[in-house]
């Protein structure tokens, strides 16, 4: 009977950041670094063409729910669901997940869907190079046709202490790596997002970020069964706010490891630098595994807030995926 229970440090309510507070903290931190300024942020919002009251959404179909222009592979969705990946919580409604996005190339305010209209996801190429026997540049539709598409229900946990649950469609990164055949000297995988300031207002206006976004994994992580290259969501093609046409999902890591709109995958023999680690090395490390016992320097990670219901849940070690990945981190 848990009548008397001593609160541990990370459970003290004062240290529990709301997503908004966390978000502001993250922004304030960047300002303190001298990477931005209040003036720049003010200018930024003044320059934006999206209206604050959402009338733009009313005028046309909102990007979050509008059907993406059909590609040559849109007929492959929905894909068969892999029953091995079950959830302990309801799936987040599509309209909620599609309007609460971190995709700083477009906006740092979660309202990414307002700013994606100029962005083109076709034609799209993904280059796979480096320490592989068969380096290749794939047209996205040819790649999707080659790979074994399946649907998986995954938990998703942002470092800002919010969470959702998503039906992704995609294929294991291992399937792609097996196709290009990594050399035995390979130790890591480096990934890169597009650089198109003319189509992505965040890349134009937030010039203090080291664009394009970059991420990395160890080879063992990249080859793990969970590591998923995502091309679809909610039974259809991926929408731009979620990282169309192809993004990563590593559900045992904080969300920022799941790089969106990938153009390059490079197999290397050194640990690649990562975007958030470069910006704030004391706050975001290379590993970034979800861990309730390791607070962020400025807030607790013990609990998480579901973005649709506002419900708080205890954060799970490795976001509940320990059986798949814990062995990767035991020395
Ligand atoms: N290129 C790129 N990828 C990115 C981000 C980003 O800003 N740019 N944000 C990351 C963060 S912080 C999170 S939480 C997830 C959010 O994914 P979602 O919008 O599909 O929920 O994308 C990650 N991938
Ligand atoms: Mo995140």
Short mmCIF file of C-alpha atoms and ligand atoms in Angstrom, two decimals, residues 26 102 156-160 162 213 254-257 276, ligand 2:
data_model
loop_
_atom_site.label_atom_id
_atom_site.label_comp_id
_atom_site.label_asym_id
_atom_site.label_seq_id
_atom_site.Cartn_x
_atom_site.Cartn_y
_atom_site.Cartn_z
CA UNK A 26 14.46 25.69 -24.72
CA UNK A 102 8.54 19.84 -33.94
CA UNK A 156 6.75 8.65 -29.29
CA UNK A 157 8.38 10.65 -26.49
CA UNK A 158 9.72 14.17 -27.01
CA UNK A 159 12.51 15.40 -24.73
CA UNK A 160 10.12 18.25 -23.83
CA UNK A 162 5.11 15.29 -24.08
CA UNK A 213 19.45 19.06 -39.47
CA UNK A 254 13.84 11.15 -27.45
CA UNK A 255 12.01 12.44 -30.51
CA UNK A 256 14.78 14.68 -31.81
CA UNK A 257 16.78 11.61 -32.83
CA UNK A 276 20.79 19.34 -30.81
MO1 LIG B 2 11.27 16.53 -29.55
#
